[in-house]
Coordinates of N, CA and C in Angstrom, one line a residue:
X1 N -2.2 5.0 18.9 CA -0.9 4.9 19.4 C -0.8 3.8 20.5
X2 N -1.9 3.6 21.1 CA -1.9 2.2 22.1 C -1.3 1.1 21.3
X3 N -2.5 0.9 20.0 CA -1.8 -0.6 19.7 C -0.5 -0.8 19.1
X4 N 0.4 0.7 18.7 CA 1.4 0.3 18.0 C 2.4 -0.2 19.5
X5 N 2.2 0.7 20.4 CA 3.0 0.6 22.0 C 2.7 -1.3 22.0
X6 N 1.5 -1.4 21.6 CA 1.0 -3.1 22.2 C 1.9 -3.7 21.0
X7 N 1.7 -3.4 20.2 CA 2.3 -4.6 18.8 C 3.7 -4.9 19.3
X8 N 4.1 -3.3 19.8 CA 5.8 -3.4 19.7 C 6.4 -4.2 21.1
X9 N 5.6 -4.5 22.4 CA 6.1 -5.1 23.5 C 5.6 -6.6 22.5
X10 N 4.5 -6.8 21.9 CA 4.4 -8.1 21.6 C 5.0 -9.1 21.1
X11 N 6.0 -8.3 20.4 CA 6.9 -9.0 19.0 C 8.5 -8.9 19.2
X12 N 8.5 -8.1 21.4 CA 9.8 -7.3 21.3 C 11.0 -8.6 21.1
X13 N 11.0 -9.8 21.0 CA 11.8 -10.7 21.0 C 12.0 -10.8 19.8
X14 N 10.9 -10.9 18.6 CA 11.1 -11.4 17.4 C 11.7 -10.1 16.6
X15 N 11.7 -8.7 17.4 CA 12.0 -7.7 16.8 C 13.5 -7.8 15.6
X16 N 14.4 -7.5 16.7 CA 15.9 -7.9 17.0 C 16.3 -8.9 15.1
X17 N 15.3 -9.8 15.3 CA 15.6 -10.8 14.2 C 15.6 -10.2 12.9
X18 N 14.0 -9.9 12.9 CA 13.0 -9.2 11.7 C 14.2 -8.2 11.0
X19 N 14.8 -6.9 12.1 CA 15.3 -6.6 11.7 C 16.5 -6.6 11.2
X20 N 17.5 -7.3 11.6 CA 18.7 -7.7 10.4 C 18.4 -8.3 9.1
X21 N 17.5 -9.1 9.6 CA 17.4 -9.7 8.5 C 16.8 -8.6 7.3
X22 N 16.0 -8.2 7.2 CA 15.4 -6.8 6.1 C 16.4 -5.8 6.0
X23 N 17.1 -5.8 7.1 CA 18.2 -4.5 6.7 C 19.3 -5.3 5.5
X24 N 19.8 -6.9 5.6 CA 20.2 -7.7 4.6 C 19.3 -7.8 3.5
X25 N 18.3 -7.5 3.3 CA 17.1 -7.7 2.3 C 17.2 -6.6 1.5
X26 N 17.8 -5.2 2.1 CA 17.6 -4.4 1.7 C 18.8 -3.5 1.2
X27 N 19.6 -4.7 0.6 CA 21.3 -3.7 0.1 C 20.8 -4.8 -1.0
X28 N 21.9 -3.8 -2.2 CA 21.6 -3.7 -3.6 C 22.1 -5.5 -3.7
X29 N 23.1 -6.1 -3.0 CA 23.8 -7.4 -3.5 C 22.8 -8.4 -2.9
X30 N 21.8 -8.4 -2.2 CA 21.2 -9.1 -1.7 C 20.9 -10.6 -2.6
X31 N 20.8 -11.3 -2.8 CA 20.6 -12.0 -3.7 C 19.3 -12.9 -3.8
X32 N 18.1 -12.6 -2.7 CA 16.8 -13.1 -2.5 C 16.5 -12.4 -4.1
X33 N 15.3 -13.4 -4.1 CA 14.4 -12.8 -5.6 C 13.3 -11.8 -5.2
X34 N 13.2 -11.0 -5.5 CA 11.3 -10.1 -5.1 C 10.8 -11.1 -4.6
X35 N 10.0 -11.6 -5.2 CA 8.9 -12.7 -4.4 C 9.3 -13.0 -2.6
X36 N 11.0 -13.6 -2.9 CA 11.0 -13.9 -1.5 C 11.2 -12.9 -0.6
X37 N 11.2 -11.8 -0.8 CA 12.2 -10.2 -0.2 C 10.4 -10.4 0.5
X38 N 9.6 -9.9 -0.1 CA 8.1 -10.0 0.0 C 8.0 -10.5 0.7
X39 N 7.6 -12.0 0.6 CA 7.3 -13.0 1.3 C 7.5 -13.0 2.7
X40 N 9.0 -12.4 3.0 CA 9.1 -12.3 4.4 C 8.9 -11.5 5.0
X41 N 8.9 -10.2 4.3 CA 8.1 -9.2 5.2 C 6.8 -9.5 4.7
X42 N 6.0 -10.0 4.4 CA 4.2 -10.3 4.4 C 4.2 -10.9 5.6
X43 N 4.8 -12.0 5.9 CA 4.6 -12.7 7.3 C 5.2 -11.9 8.5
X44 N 6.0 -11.5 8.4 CA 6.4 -10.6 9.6 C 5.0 -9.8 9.9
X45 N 4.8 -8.9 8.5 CA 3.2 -8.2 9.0 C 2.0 -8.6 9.5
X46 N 1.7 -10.2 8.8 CA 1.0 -11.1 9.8 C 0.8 -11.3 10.8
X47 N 1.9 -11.3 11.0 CA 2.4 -11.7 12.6 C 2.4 -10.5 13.9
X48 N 2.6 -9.4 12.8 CA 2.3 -7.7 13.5 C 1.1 -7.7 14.0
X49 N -0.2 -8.0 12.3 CA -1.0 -7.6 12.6 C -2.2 -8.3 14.0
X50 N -1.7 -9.9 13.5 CA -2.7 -11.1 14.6 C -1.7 -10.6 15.8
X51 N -0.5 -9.9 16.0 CA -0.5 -9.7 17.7 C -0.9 -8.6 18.0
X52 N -1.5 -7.6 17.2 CA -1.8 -6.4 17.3 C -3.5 -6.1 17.7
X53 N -4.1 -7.8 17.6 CA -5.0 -8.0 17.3 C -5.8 -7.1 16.4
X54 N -5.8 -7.2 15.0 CA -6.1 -6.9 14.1 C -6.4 -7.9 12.9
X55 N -7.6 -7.8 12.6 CA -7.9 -8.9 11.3 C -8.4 -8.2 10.5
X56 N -7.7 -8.6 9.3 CA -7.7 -8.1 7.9 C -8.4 -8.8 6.7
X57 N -9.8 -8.6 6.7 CA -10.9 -8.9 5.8 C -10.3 -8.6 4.7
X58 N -10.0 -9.5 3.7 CA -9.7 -9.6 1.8 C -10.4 -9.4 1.3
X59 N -10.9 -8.7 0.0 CA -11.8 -8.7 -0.9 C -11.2 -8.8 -2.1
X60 N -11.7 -9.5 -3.3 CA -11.4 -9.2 -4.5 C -10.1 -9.6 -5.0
X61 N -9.1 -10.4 -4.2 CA -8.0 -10.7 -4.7 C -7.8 -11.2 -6.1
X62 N -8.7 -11.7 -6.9 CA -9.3 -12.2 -8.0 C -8.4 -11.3 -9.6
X63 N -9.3 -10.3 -8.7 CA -9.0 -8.7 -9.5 C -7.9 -8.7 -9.9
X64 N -6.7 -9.4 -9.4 CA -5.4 -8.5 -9.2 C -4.9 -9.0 -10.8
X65 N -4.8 -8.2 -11.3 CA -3.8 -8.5 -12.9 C -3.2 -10.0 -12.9
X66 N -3.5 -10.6 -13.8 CA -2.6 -12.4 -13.9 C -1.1 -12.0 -14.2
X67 N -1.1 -10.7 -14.9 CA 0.3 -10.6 -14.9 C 1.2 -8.9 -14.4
X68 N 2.2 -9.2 -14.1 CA 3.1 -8.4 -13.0 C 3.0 -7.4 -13.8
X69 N 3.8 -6.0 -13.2 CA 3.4 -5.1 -14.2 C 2.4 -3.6 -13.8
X70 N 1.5 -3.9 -12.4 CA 0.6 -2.9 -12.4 C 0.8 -2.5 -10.9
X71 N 0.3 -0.9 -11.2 CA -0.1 -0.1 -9.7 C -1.6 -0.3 -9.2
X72 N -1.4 -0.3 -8.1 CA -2.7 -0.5 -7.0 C -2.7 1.0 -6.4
X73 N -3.9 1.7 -6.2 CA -4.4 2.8 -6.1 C -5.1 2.8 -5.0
X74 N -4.7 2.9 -3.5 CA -5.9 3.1 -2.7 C -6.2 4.0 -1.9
X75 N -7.4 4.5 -1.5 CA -7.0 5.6 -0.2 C -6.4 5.4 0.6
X76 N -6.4 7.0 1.3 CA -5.3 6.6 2.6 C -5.6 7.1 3.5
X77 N -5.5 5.9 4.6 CA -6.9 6.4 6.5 C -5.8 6.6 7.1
X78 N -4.4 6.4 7.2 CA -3.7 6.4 8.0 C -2.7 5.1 7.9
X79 N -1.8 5.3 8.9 CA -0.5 4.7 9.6 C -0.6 3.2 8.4
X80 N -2.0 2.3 9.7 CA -2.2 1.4 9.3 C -2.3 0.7 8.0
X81 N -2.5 1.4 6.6 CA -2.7 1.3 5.3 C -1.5 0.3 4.7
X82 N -0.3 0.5 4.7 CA 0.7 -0.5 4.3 C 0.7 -1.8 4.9
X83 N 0.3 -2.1 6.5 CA 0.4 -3.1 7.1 C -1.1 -3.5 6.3
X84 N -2.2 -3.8 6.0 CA -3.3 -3.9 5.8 C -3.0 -4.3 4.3
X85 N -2.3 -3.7 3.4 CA -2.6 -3.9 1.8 C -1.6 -5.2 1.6
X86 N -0.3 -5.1 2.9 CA 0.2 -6.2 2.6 C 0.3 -7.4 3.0
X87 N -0.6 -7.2 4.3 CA -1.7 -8.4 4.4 C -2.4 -9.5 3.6
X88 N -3.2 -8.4 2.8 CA -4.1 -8.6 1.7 C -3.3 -9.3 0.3
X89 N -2.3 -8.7 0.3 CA -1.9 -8.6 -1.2 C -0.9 -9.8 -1.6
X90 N -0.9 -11.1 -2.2 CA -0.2 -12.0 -2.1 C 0.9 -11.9 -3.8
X91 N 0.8 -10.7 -4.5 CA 2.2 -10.5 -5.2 C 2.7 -9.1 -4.4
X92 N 4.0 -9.4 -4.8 CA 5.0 -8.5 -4.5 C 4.7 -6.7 -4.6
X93 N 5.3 -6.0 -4.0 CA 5.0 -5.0 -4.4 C 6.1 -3.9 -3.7
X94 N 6.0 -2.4 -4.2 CA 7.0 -1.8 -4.4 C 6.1 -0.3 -3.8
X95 N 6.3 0.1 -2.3 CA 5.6 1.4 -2.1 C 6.3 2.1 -1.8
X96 N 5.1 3.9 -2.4 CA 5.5 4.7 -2.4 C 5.3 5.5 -1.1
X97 N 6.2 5.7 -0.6 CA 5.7 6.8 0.7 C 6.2 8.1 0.5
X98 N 5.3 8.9 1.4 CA 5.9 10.3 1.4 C 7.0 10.4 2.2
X99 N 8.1 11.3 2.2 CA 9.4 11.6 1.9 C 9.7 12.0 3.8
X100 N 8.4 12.1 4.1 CA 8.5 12.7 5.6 C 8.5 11.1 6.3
X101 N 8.1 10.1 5.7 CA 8.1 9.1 6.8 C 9.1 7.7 6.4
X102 N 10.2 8.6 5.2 CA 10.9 7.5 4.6 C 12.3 7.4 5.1
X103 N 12.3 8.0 6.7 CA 13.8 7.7 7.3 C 13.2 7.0 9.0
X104 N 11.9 7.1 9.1 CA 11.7 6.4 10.3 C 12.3 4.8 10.3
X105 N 12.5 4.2 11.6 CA 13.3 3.1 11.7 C 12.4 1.9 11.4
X106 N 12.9 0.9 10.8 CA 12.2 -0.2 10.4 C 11.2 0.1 9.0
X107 N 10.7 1.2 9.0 CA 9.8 1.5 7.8 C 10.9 1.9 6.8
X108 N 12.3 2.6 6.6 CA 13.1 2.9 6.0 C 13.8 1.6 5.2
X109 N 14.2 0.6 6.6 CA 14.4 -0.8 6.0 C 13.9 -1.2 5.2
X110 N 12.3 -1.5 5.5 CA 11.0 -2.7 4.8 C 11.2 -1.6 3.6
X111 N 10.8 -0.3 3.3 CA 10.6 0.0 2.3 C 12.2 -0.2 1.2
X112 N 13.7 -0.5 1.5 CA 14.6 -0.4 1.1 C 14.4 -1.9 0.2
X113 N 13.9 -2.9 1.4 CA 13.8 -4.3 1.2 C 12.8 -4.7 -0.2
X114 N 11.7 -3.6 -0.3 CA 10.6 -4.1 -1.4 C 11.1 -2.7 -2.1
X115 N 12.0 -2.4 -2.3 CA 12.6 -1.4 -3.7 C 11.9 -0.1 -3.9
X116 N 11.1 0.2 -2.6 CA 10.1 1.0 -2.7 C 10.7 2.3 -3.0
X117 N 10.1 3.9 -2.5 CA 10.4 4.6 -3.0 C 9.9 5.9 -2.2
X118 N 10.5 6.9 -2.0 CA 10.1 7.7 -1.0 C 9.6 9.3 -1.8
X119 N 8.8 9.9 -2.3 CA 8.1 11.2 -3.3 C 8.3 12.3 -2.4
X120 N 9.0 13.1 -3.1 CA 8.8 14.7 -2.2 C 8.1 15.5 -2.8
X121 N 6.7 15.4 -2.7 CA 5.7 16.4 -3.6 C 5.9 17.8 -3.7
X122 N 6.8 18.4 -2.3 CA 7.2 19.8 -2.8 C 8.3 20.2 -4.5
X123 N 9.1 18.9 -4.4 CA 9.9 19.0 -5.6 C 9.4 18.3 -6.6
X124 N 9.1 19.3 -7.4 CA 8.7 18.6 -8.9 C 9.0 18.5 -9.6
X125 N 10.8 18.7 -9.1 CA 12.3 18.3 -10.3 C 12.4 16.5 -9.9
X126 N 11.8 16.1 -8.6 CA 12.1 15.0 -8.1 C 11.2 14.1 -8.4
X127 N 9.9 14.7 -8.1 CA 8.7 13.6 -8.4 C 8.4 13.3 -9.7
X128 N 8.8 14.3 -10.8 CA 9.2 13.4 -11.8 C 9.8 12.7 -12.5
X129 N 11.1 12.9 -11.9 CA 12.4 11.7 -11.7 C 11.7 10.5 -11.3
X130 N 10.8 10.3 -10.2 CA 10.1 9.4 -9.4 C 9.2 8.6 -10.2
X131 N 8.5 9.6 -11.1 CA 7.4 9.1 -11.9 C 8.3 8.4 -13.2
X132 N 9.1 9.0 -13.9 CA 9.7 7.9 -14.9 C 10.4 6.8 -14.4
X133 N 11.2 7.0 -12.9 CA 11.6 5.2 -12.4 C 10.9 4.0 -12.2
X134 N 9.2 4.8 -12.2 CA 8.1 3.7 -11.8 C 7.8 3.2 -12.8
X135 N 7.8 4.0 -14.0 CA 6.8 4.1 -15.5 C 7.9 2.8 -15.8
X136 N 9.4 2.9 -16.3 CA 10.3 2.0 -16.6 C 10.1 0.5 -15.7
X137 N 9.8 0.6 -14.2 CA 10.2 -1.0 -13.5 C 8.8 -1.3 -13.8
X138 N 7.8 -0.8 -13.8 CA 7.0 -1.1 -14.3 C 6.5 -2.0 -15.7
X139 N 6.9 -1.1 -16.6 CA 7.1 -1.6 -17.8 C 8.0 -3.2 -17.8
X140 N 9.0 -3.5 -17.2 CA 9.5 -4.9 -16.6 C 9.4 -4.7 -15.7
X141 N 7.9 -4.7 -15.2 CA 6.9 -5.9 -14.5 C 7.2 -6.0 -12.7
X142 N 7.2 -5.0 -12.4 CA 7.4 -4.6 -11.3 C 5.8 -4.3 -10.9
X143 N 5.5 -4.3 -9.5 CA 4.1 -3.7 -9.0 C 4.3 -2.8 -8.3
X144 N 3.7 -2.1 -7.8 CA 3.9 -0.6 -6.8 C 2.0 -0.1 -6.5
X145 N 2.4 0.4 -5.2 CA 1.1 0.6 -4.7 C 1.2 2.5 -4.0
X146 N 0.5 3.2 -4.6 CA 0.5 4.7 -4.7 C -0.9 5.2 -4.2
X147 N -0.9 6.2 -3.0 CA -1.3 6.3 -2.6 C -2.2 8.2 -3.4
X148 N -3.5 8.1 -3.9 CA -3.4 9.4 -4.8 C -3.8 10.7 -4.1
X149 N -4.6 10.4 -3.3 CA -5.1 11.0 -1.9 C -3.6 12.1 -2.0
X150 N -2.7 11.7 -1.6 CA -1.5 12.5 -1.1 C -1.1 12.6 -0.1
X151 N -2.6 12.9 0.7 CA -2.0 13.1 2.1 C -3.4 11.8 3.1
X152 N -3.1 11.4 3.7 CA -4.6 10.9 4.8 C -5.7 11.7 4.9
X153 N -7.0 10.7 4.4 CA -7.9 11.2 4.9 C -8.3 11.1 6.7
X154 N -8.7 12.0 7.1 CA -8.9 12.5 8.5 C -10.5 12.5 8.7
X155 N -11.5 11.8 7.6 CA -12.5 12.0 8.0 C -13.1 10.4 7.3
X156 N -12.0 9.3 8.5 CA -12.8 8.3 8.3 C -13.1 7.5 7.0
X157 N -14.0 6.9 6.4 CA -14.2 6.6 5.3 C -15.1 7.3 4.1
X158 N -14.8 8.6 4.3 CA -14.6 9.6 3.3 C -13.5 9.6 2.6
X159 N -13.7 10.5 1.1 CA -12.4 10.0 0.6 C -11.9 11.7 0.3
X160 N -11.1 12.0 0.3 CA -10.2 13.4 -0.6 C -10.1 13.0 -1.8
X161 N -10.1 14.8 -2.1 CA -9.8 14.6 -3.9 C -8.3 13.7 -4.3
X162 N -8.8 12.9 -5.3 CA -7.0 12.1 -5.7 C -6.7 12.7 -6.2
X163 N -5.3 13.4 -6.9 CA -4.4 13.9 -7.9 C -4.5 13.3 -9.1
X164 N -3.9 13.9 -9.7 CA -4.3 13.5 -11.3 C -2.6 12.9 -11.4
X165 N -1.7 13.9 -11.1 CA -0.3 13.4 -11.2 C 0.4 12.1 -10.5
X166 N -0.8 11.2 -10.1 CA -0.1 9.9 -9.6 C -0.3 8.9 -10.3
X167 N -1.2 9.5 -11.3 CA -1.5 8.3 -12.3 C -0.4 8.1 -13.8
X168 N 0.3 9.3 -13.6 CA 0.6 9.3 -14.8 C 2.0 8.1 -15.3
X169 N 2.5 7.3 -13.8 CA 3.5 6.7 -14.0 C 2.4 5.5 -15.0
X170 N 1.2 4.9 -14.5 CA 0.3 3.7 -14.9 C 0.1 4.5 -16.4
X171 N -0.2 5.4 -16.9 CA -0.3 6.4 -18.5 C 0.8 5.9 -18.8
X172 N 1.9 6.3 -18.6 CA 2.9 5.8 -19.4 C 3.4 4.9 -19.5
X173 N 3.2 4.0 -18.5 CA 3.6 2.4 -18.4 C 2.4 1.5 -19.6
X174 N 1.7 2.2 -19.5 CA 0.2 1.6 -20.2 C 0.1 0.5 -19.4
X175 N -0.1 0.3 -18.0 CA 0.1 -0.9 -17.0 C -1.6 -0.8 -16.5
X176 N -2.1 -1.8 -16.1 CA -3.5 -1.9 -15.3 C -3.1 -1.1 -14.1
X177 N -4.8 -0.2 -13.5 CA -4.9 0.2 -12.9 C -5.9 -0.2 -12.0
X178 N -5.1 -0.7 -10.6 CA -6.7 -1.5 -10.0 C -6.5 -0.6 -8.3
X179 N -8.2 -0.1 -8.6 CA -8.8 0.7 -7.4 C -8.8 -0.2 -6.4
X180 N -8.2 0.2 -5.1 CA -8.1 -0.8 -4.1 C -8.9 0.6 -2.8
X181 N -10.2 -0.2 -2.0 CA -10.6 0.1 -0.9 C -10.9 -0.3 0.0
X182 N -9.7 0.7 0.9 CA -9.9 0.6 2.4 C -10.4 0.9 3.5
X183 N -10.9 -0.1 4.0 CA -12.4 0.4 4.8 C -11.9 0.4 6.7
X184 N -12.3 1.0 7.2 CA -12.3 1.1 8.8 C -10.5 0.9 8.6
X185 N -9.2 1.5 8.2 CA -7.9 1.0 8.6 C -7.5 2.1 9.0
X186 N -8.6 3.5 9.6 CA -7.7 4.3 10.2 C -8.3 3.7 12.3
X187 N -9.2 2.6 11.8 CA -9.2 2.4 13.7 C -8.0 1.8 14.1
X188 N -7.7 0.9 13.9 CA -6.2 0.3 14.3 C -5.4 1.3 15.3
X189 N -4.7 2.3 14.5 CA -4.1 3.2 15.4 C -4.6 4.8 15.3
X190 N -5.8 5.3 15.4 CA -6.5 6.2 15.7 C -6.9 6.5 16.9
X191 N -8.0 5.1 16.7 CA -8.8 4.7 18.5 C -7.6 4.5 19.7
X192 N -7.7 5.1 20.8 CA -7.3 4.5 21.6 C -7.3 3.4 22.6
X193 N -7.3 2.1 21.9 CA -8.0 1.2 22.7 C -6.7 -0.1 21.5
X194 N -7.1 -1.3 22.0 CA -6.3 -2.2 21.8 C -7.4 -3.1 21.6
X195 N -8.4 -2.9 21.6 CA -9.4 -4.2 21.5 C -9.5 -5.2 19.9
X196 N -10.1 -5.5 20.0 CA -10.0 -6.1 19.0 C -10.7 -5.9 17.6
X197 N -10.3 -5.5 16.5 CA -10.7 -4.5 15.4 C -10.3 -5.2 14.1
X198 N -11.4 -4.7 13.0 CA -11.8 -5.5 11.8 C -11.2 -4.6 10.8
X199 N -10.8 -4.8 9.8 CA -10.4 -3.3 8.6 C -10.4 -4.5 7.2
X200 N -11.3 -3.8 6.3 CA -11.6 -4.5 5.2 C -10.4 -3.9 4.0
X201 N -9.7 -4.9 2.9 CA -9.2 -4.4 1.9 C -9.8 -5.0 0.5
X202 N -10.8 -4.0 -0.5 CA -11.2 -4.5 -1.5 C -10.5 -4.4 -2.5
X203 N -10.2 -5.2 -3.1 CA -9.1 -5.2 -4.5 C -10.6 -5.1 -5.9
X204 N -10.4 -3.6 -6.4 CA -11.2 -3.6 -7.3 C -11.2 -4.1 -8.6
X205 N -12.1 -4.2 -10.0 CA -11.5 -4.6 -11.0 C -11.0 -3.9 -11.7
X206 N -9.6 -4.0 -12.2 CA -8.5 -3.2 -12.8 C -9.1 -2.5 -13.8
X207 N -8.8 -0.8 -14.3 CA -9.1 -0.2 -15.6 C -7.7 -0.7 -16.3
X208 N -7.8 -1.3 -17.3 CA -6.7 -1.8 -18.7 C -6.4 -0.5 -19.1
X209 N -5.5 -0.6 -20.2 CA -4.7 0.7 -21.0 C -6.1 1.3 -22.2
X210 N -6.9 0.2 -22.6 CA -8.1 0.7 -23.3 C -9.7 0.7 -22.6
X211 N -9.2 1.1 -21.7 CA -10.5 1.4 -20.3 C -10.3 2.8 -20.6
X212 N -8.6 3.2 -20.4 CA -8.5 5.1 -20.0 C -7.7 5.7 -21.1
X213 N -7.7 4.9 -22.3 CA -7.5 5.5 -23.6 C -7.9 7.2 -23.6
X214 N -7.5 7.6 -24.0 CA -7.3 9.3 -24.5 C -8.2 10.4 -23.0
X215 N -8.3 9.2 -22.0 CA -8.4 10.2 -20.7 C -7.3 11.1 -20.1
X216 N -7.6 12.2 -19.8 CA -6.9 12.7 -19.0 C -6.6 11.9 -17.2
X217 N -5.6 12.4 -17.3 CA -5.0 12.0 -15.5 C -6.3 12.3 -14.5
X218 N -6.8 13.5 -14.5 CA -7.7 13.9 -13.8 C -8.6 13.5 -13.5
X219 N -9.5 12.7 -14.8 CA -10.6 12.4 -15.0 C -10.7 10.6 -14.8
X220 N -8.9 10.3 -14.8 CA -8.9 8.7 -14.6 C -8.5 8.8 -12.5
X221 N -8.2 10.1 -12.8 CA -8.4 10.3 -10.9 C -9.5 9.8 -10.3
X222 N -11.0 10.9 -11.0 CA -11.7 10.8 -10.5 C -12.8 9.8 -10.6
X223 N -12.4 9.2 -11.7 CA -13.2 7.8 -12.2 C -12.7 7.0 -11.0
X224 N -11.5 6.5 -10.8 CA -11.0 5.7 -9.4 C -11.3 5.8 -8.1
X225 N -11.2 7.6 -7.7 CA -12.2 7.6 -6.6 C -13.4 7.4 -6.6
X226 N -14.3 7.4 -7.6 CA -15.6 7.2 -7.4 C -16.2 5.5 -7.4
X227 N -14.9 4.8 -7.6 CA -15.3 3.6 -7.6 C -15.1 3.2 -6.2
X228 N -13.7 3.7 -5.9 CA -13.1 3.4 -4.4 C -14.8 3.6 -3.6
X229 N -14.9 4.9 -3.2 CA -15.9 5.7 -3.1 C -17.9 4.4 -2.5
X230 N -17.9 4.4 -4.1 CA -19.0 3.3 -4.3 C -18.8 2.3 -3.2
X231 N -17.6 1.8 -3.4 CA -17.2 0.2 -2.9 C -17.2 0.8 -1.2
X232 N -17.2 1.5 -0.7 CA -17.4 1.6 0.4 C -18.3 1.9 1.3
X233 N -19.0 2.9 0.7 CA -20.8 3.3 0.7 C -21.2 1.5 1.0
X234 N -21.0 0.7 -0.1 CA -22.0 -0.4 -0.5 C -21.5 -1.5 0.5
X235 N -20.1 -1.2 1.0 CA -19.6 -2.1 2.1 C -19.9 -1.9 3.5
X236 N -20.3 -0.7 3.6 CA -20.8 -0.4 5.2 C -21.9 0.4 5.6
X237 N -22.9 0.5 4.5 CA -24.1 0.1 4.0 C -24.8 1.6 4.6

């Protein structure tokens, strides 16, 4: 909670700006393209994160599918996780948040601005409305980044069991599935301190549509966590 109090005195001039402009970003007539809707909020986060003092170690950008079209899968340490993936992440992308944090101020905007999407896991008349909106923009080539966990892990870089039901939008899209792990992004706003702090994001290599042929959801859950999993054991040794 320090460094969000620190970010937000740090940027309080450029605040004011950031946000008209993304609230413009974020009505249906807008006429920016994705890429640039993106673009501007990536740098804004930039800019969040180096006054936040926070540096965001890349891995694996390589990985990322040559063509548009796929979900990114990563655990979830906390708050920090969106500011960190989109850091990292140099195509566009479309997130899903839970339904509890998709009317807070500025996060309601950004997420309006990248087409994102807000899941009420209690309704499951809704989150499958949710899951075939994704499966379709997907299919034209949209990206989105889903968090399977559900809720934060609370024990650091451990991971929680993923759901099987977040995969199913990438099943039916038959779109790449690439394991993304994040390493130390619940210190940022956990610790109480402002110092100065590292958080790694590995972009793993994608399972294709004939990687998880005739798998179940479940089983392509747990195959993802255990790579996430791997990749972070081997990262912080």
């Amino acid at each position: 909670m320090n460094r969000i109090v620190y970010m937000v005195i740090r940027n309080l001039l450029r605040a004011p700006i950031w946000f008209l402009t993304v609230c413009k970003m974020g009505k249906p007539e807008d006429t920016h393209t994705e890429q640039e809707r993106y673009d501007y909020i990536r740098h804004m986060v930039k800019v969040i994160n180096k006054t936040g003092r926070v540096q965001v170690e890349a891995w694996g950008q390589e990985n990322l599918p040559r063509e548009n079209g796929f979900i990114l899968f990563p655990n979830h340490q906390g708050l920090f996780d969106s500011l960190a993936i989109m850091d990292a992440c140099p195509r566009p992308l479309g997130i899903v948040i839970k339904k509890e944090a998709a009317d807070i101020i500025l996060i309601k905007q950004v997420i309006a601005a990248l087409r994102g999407m807000a899941i009420d896991r209690k309704d499951i008349k809704a989150s499958l409305k949710l899951i075939g909106k994704m499966t379709e923009d997907v299919k034209n080539g949209k990206n989105y980044v889903i968090f399977p966990e559900g809720t934060r892990s609370h024990k650091g870089n451990q991971l929680l069991p993923f759901k099987g039901g977040t995969f199913k939008s990438a099943v039916n899209a038959h779109c790449p599935i690439v394991p993304v792990a994040l390493i130390d992004c619940f210190k940022p706003f956990d610790e109480p301190s402002i110092k100065k702090v590292k958080v790694q994001i590995c972009f793993l290599p994608p399972l294709y549509p004939e990687d998880y042929k005739g798998m179940k959801t479940v089983e392509i859950a747990e195959l993802v966590k255990e790579k996430i999993q791997k990749e972070i054991n081997e990262k912080i040794g």
